[in-house]
JSON list of C-alpha atoms and ligand atoms in Angstrom, two decimals:
[
{"chain": "A", "resi": 1, "resn": "MET", "atom": "CA", "xyz": [92.22, 102.12, 108.50]},
{"chain": "A", "resi": 2, "resn": "THR", "atom": "CA", "xyz": [94.94, 104.36, 109.79]},
{"chain": "A", "resi": 3, "resn": "ALA", "atom": "CA", "xyz": [97.25, 104.69, 112.73]},
{"chain": "A", "resi": 4, "resn": "THR", "atom": "CA", "xyz": [94.78, 107.05, 114.36]},
{"chain": "A", "resi": 5, "resn": "GLY", "atom": "CA", "xyz": [91.70, 104.99, 113.61]},
{"chain": "A", "resi": 6, "resn": "GLY", "atom": "CA", "xyz": [93.18, 101.68, 114.62]},
{"chain": "A", "resi": 7, "resn": "ARG", "atom": "CA", "xyz": [92.33, 98.27, 113.27]},
{"chain": "A", "resi": 8, "resn": "ASP", "atom": "CA", "xyz": [89.11, 96.35, 113.57]},
{"chain": "A", "resi": 9, "resn": "THR", "atom": "CA", "xyz": [87.08, 99.34, 114.65]},
{"chain": "A", "resi": 10, "resn": "ARG", "atom": "CA", "xyz": [83.44, 98.91, 115.58]},
{"chain": "A", "resi": 11, "resn": "PRO", "atom": "CA", "xyz": [82.00, 100.26, 112.28]},
{"chain": "A", "resi": 12, "resn": "GLU", "atom": "CA", "xyz": [84.47, 98.10, 110.37]},
{"chain": "A", "resi": 13, "resn": "MET", "atom": "CA", "xyz": [83.42, 94.96, 112.25]},
{"chain": "A", "resi": 14, "resn": "ALA", "atom": "CA", "xyz": [79.71, 95.72, 111.70]},
{"chain": "A", "resi": 15, "resn": "LEU", "atom": "CA", "xyz": [80.34, 96.11, 107.98]},
{"chain": "A", "resi": 16, "resn": "ARG", "atom": "CA", "xyz": [82.35, 92.88, 107.83]},
{"chain": "A", "resi": 17, "resn": "ARG", "atom": "CA", "xyz": [79.52, 90.99, 109.52]},
{"chain": "A", "resi": 18, "resn": "ALA", "atom": "CA", "xyz": [76.99, 92.46, 107.08]},
{"chain": "A", "resi": 19, "resn": "LEU", "atom": "CA", "xyz": [79.17, 91.45, 104.10]},
{"chain": "A", "resi": 20, "resn": "HIS", "atom": "CA", "xyz": [79.55, 87.97, 105.54]},
{"chain": "A", "resi": 21, "resn": "ARG", "atom": "CA", "xyz": [75.76, 87.65, 105.83]},
{"chain": "A", "resi": 22, "resn": "LEU", "atom": "CA", "xyz": [75.54, 88.43, 102.10]},
{"chain": "A", "resi": 23, "resn": "GLY", "atom": "CA", "xyz": [77.86, 85.51, 101.43]},
{"chain": "A", "resi": 24, "resn": "LEU", "atom": "CA", "xyz": [80.84, 87.65, 100.46]},
{"chain": "A", "resi": 25, "resn": "ARG", "atom": "CA", "xyz": [84.38, 86.64, 101.33]},
{"chain": "A", "resi": 26, "resn": "TYR", "atom": "CA", "xyz": [87.22, 89.12, 101.57]},
{"chain": "A", "resi": 27, "resn": "ARG", "atom": "CA", "xyz": [90.64, 89.84, 102.99]},
{"chain": "A", "resi": 28, "resn": "VAL", "atom": "CA", "xyz": [91.21, 92.42, 105.67]},
{"chain": "A", "resi": 29, "resn": "HIS", "atom": "CA", "xyz": [94.15, 94.79, 106.12]},
{"chain": "A", "resi": 30, "resn": "ARG", "atom": "CA", "xyz": [95.64, 94.09, 102.70]},
{"chain": "A", "resi": 31, "resn": "PRO", "atom": "CA", "xyz": [98.67, 96.34, 102.02]},
{"chain": "A", "resi": 32, "resn": "VAL", "atom": "CA", "xyz": [98.10, 99.27, 99.66]},
{"chain": "A", "resi": 33, "resn": "PRO", "atom": "CA", "xyz": [100.20, 98.90, 96.48]},
{"chain": "A", "resi": 34, "resn": "GLY", "atom": "CA", "xyz": [103.02, 101.42, 96.65]},
{"chain": "A", "resi": 35, "resn": "ALA", "atom": "CA", "xyz": [102.33, 102.21, 100.32]},
{"chain": "A", "resi": 36, "resn": "PRO", "atom": "CA", "xyz": [102.87, 98.99, 102.29]},
{"chain": "A", "resi": 37, "resn": "ARG", "atom": "CA", "xyz": [102.43, 100.70, 105.66]},
{"chain": "A", "resi": 38, "resn": "ARG", "atom": "CA", "xyz": [98.84, 101.57, 104.76]},
{"chain": "A", "resi": 39, "resn": "SER", "atom": "CA", "xyz": [96.18, 98.95, 104.39]},
{"chain": "A", "resi": 40, "resn": "VAL", "atom": "CA", "xyz": [92.86, 98.36, 102.70]},
{"chain": "A", "resi": 41, "resn": "ASP", "atom": "CA", "xyz": [90.29, 97.63, 105.40]},
{"chain": "A", "resi": 42, "resn": "ILE", "atom": "CA", "xyz": [88.28, 95.15, 103.33]},
{"chain": "A", "resi": 43, "resn": "ALA", "atom": "CA", "xyz": [89.59, 93.88, 99.99]},
{"chain": "A", "resi": 44, "resn": "PHE", "atom": "CA", "xyz": [87.95, 91.69, 97.33]},
{"chain": "A", "resi": 45, "resn": "GLY", "atom": "CA", "xyz": [91.01, 90.33, 95.54]},
{"chain": "A", "resi": 46, "resn": "PRO", "atom": "CA", "xyz": [90.10, 89.14, 92.04]},
{"chain": "A", "resi": 47, "resn": "ALA", "atom": "CA", "xyz": [87.41, 91.81, 91.61]},
{"chain": "A", "resi": 48, "resn": "LYS", "atom": "CA", "xyz": [89.86, 94.46, 92.83]},
{"chain": "A", "resi": 49, "resn": "VAL", "atom": "CA", "xyz": [87.34, 96.25, 95.01]},
{"chain": "A", "resi": 50, "resn": "ALA", "atom": "CA", "xyz": [88.86, 98.11, 97.97]},
{"chain": "A", "resi": 51, "resn": "VAL", "atom": "CA", "xyz": [86.67, 99.25, 100.87]},
{"chain": "A", "resi": 52, "resn": "LEU", "atom": "CA", "xyz": [88.07, 101.96, 103.14]},
{"chain": "A", "resi": 53, "resn": "VAL", "atom": "CA", "xyz": [86.11, 102.50, 106.35]},
{"chain": "A", "resi": 54, "resn": "HIS", "atom": "CA", "xyz": [86.49, 106.06, 107.63]},
{"chain": "A", "resi": 55, "resn": "GLY", "atom": "CA", "xyz": [85.69, 107.26, 111.13]},
{"chain": "A", "resi": 56, "resn": "CYS", "atom": "CA", "xyz": [83.57, 110.42, 110.87]},
{"chain": "A", "resi": 57, "resn": "TYR", "atom": "CA", "xyz": [85.69, 112.52, 113.19]},
{"chain": "A", "resi": 58, "resn": "TRP", "atom": "CA", "xyz": [89.26, 111.60, 112.29]},
{"chain": "A", "resi": 59, "resn": "HIS", "atom": "CA", "xyz": [88.63, 111.49, 108.56]},
{"chain": "A", "resi": 60, "resn": "GLY", "atom": "CA", "xyz": [86.56, 114.65, 108.34]},
{"chain": "A", "resi": 61, "resn": "CYS", "atom": "CA", "xyz": [83.12, 113.33, 107.36]},
{"chain": "A", "resi": 62, "resn": "PRO", "atom": "CA", "xyz": [81.17, 116.12, 105.60]},
{"chain": "A", "resi": 63, "resn": "ASP", "atom": "CA", "xyz": [78.11, 115.42, 107.80]},
{"chain": "A", "resi": 64, "resn": "HIS", "atom": "CA", "xyz": [79.67, 114.96, 111.23]},
{"chain": "A", "resi": 65, "resn": "ALA", "atom": "CA", "xyz": [83.15, 116.41, 111.42]},
{"chain": "A", "resi": 66, "resn": "ARG", "atom": "CA", "xyz": [83.15, 119.66, 113.35]},
{"chain": "A", "resi": 67, "resn": "PRO", "atom": "CA", "xyz": [86.19, 121.76, 114.13]},
{"chain": "A", "resi": 68, "resn": "SER", "atom": "CA", "xyz": [87.20, 121.34, 117.72]},
{"chain": "A", "resi": 69, "resn": "ALA", "atom": "CA", "xyz": [86.07, 124.26, 119.86]},
{"chain": "A", "resi": 70, "resn": "THR", "atom": "CA", "xyz": [88.71, 123.56, 122.48]},
{"chain": "A", "resi": 71, "resn": "ASN", "atom": "CA", "xyz": [91.82, 123.13, 120.36]},
{"chain": "A", "resi": 72, "resn": "PRO", "atom": "CA", "xyz": [91.25, 123.89, 116.67]},
{"chain": "A", "resi": 73, "resn": "GLY", "atom": "CA", "xyz": [94.93, 124.65, 116.10]},
{"chain": "A", "resi": 74, "resn": "TYR", "atom": "CA", "xyz": [95.87, 121.05, 116.77]},
{"chain": "A", "resi": 75, "resn": "TRP", "atom": "CA", "xyz": [92.92, 118.96, 115.59]},
{"chain": "A", "resi": 76, "resn": "GLY", "atom": "CA", "xyz": [92.22, 120.83, 112.37]},
{"chain": "A", "resi": 77, "resn": "PRO", "atom": "CA", "xyz": [95.60, 120.11, 110.73]},
{"chain": "A", "resi": 78, "resn": "LYS", "atom": "CA", "xyz": [95.55, 116.53, 111.99]},
{"chain": "A", "resi": 79, "resn": "ILE", "atom": "CA", "xyz": [92.21, 115.82, 110.33]},
{"chain": "A", "resi": 80, "resn": "ALA", "atom": "CA", "xyz": [93.34, 117.67, 107.19]},
{"chain": "A", "resi": 81, "resn": "ALA", "atom": "CA", "xyz": [96.44, 115.43, 107.10]},
{"chain": "A", "resi": 82, "resn": "ASN", "atom": "CA", "xyz": [94.27, 112.32, 107.44]},
{"chain": "A", "resi": 83, "resn": "LYS", "atom": "CA", "xyz": [92.05, 113.47, 104.58]},
{"chain": "A", "resi": 84, "resn": "ALA", "atom": "CA", "xyz": [95.08, 114.14, 102.38]},
{"chain": "A", "resi": 85, "resn": "ARG", "atom": "CA", "xyz": [96.43, 110.68, 103.15]},
{"chain": "A", "resi": 86, "resn": "ASP", "atom": "CA", "xyz": [93.03, 109.11, 102.39]},
{"chain": "A", "resi": 87, "resn": "ALA", "atom": "CA", "xyz": [92.97, 110.86, 99.01]},
{"chain": "A", "resi": 88, "resn": "ASP", "atom": "CA", "xyz": [96.52, 109.67, 98.28]},
{"chain": "A", "resi": 89, "resn": "THR", "atom": "CA", "xyz": [95.63, 106.08, 99.27]},
{"chain": "A", "resi": 90, "resn": "GLU", "atom": "CA", "xyz": [92.64, 106.17, 96.90]},
{"chain": "A", "resi": 91, "resn": "ARG", "atom": "CA", "xyz": [94.85, 107.49, 94.11]},
{"chain": "A", "resi": 92, "resn": "LEU", "atom": "CA", "xyz": [97.41, 104.69, 94.60]},
{"chain": "A", "resi": 93, "resn": "LEU", "atom": "CA", "xyz": [94.69, 102.04, 94.58]},
{"chain": "A", "resi": 94, "resn": "ARG", "atom": "CA", "xyz": [93.01, 103.41, 91.47]},
{"chain": "A", "resi": 95, "resn": "ALA", "atom": "CA", "xyz": [96.39, 103.57, 89.71]},
{"chain": "A", "resi": 96, "resn": "ALA", "atom": "CA", "xyz": [96.78, 99.85, 90.45]},
{"chain": "A", "resi": 97, "resn": "GLY", "atom": "CA", "xyz": [93.36, 99.09, 88.92]},
{"chain": "A", "resi": 98, "resn": "TRP", "atom": "CA", "xyz": [91.25, 98.96, 92.07]},
{"chain": "A", "resi": 99, "resn": "LEU", "atom": "CA", "xyz": [87.75, 100.31, 92.48]},
{"chain": "A", "resi": 100, "resn": "VAL", "atom": "CA", "xyz": [87.74, 102.29, 95.74]},
{"chain": "A", "resi": 101, "resn": "LEU", "atom": "CA", "xyz": [84.60, 102.42, 97.87]},
{"chain": "A", "resi": 102, "resn": "PRO", "atom": "CA", "xyz": [84.88, 104.66, 100.91]},
{"chain": "A", "resi": 103, "resn": "VAL", "atom": "CA", "xyz": [82.38, 103.91, 103.68]},
{"chain": "A", "resi": 104, "resn": "TRP", "atom": "CA", "xyz": [81.69, 106.36, 106.50]},
{"chain": "A", "resi": 105, "resn": "GLU", "atom": "CA", "xyz": [81.27, 105.25, 110.07]},
{"chain": "A", "resi": 106, "resn": "HIS", "atom": "CA", "xyz": [77.74, 106.74, 110.11]},
{"chain": "A", "resi": 107, "resn": "GLU", "atom": "CA", "xyz": [76.46, 104.65, 107.20]},
{"chain": "A", "resi": 108, "resn": "ASP", "atom": "CA", "xyz": [74.09, 101.79, 107.84]},
{"chain": "A", "resi": 109, "resn": "PRO", "atom": "CA", "xyz": [76.26, 98.63, 107.61]},
{"chain": "A", "resi": 110, "resn": "ASP", "atom": "CA", "xyz": [73.64, 96.65, 105.69]},
{"chain": "A", "resi": 111, "resn": "ALA", "atom": "CA", "xyz": [73.11, 99.41, 103.15]},
{"chain": "A", "resi": 112, "resn": "ALA", "atom": "CA", "xyz": [76.86, 99.81, 102.69]},
{"chain": "A", "resi": 113, "resn": "ALA", "atom": "CA", "xyz": [77.25, 96.02, 102.34]},
{"chain": "A", "resi": 114, "resn": "SER", "atom": "CA", "xyz": [74.58, 95.94, 99.61]},
{"chain": "A", "resi": 115, "resn": "ARG", "atom": "CA", "xyz": [76.35, 98.71, 97.71]},
{"chain": "A", "resi": 116, "resn": "ILE", "atom": "CA", "xyz": [79.67, 96.85, 97.99]},
{"chain": "A", "resi": 117, "resn": "ALA", "atom": "CA", "xyz": [78.11, 93.51, 96.97]},
{"chain": "A", "resi": 118, "resn": "ALA", "atom": "CA", "xyz": [76.66, 95.10, 93.82]},
{"chain": "A", "resi": 119, "resn": "ALA", "atom": "CA", "xyz": [80.05, 96.60, 92.91]},
{"chain": "A", "resi": 120, "resn": "VAL", "atom": "CA", "xyz": [81.86, 93.29, 93.48]},
{"chain": "A", "resi": 121, "resn": "ARG", "atom": "CA", "xyz": [79.31, 91.39, 91.35]},
{"chain": "A", "resi": 122, "resn": "ALA", "atom": "CA", "xyz": [79.59, 93.94, 88.54]},
{"chain": "A", "resi": 123, "resn": "ARG", "atom": "CA", "xyz": [83.39, 93.77, 88.55]},
{"chain": "A", "resi": 124, "resn": "ARG", "atom": "CA", "xyz": [83.34, 89.96, 88.53]},
{"chain": "A", "resi": 125, "resn": "ALA", "atom": "CA", "xyz": [80.87, 89.96, 85.62]},
{"chain": "A", "resi": 126, "resn": "SER", "atom": "CA", "xyz": [82.96, 92.35, 83.55]},
{"chain": "A", "resi": 127, "resn": "ALA", "atom": "CA", "xyz": [86.10, 90.28, 84.29]},
{"chain": "A", "resi": 128, "resn": "ARG", "atom": "CA", "xyz": [84.36, 87.20, 82.86]},
{"chain": "A", "resi": 129, "resn": "GLU", "atom": "CA", "xyz": [83.51, 89.06, 79.67]},
{"chain": "A", "resi": 130, "resn": "ARG", "atom": "CA", "xyz": [87.14, 89.93, 78.94]},
{"chain": "B", "resi": 1, "resn": "LIG", "atom": "ZN1", "xyz": [79.57, 110.94, 109.44]}
]
């Protein structure tokens, strides 16, 4: 997550529990290669699958983020900066060979966990073939 979103947020914990129920094991808050002050919320090491959990408001979710009516001059640029940093984090991870799966706060944790589990299984299968 980010400095603004904090660690171990509620949507992140719900997703971690759902992944655990599917029998998946992972590391949390793994440093981003090339940006050690940022971290991957949920990382599947050998498969190189990185899950980034984004809060709808702070990360500018296309469905839920709304410009602040009270103070757009402050909040707009802050959210834009978060989005730019998210994009940069994804770029760094992809450059290091990771598959990046962003998950929005509003997504159903079980549905997101199923999507992640399928990606992890596919990456493990292709690693075995090499
Ligand atoms: Zn949302």
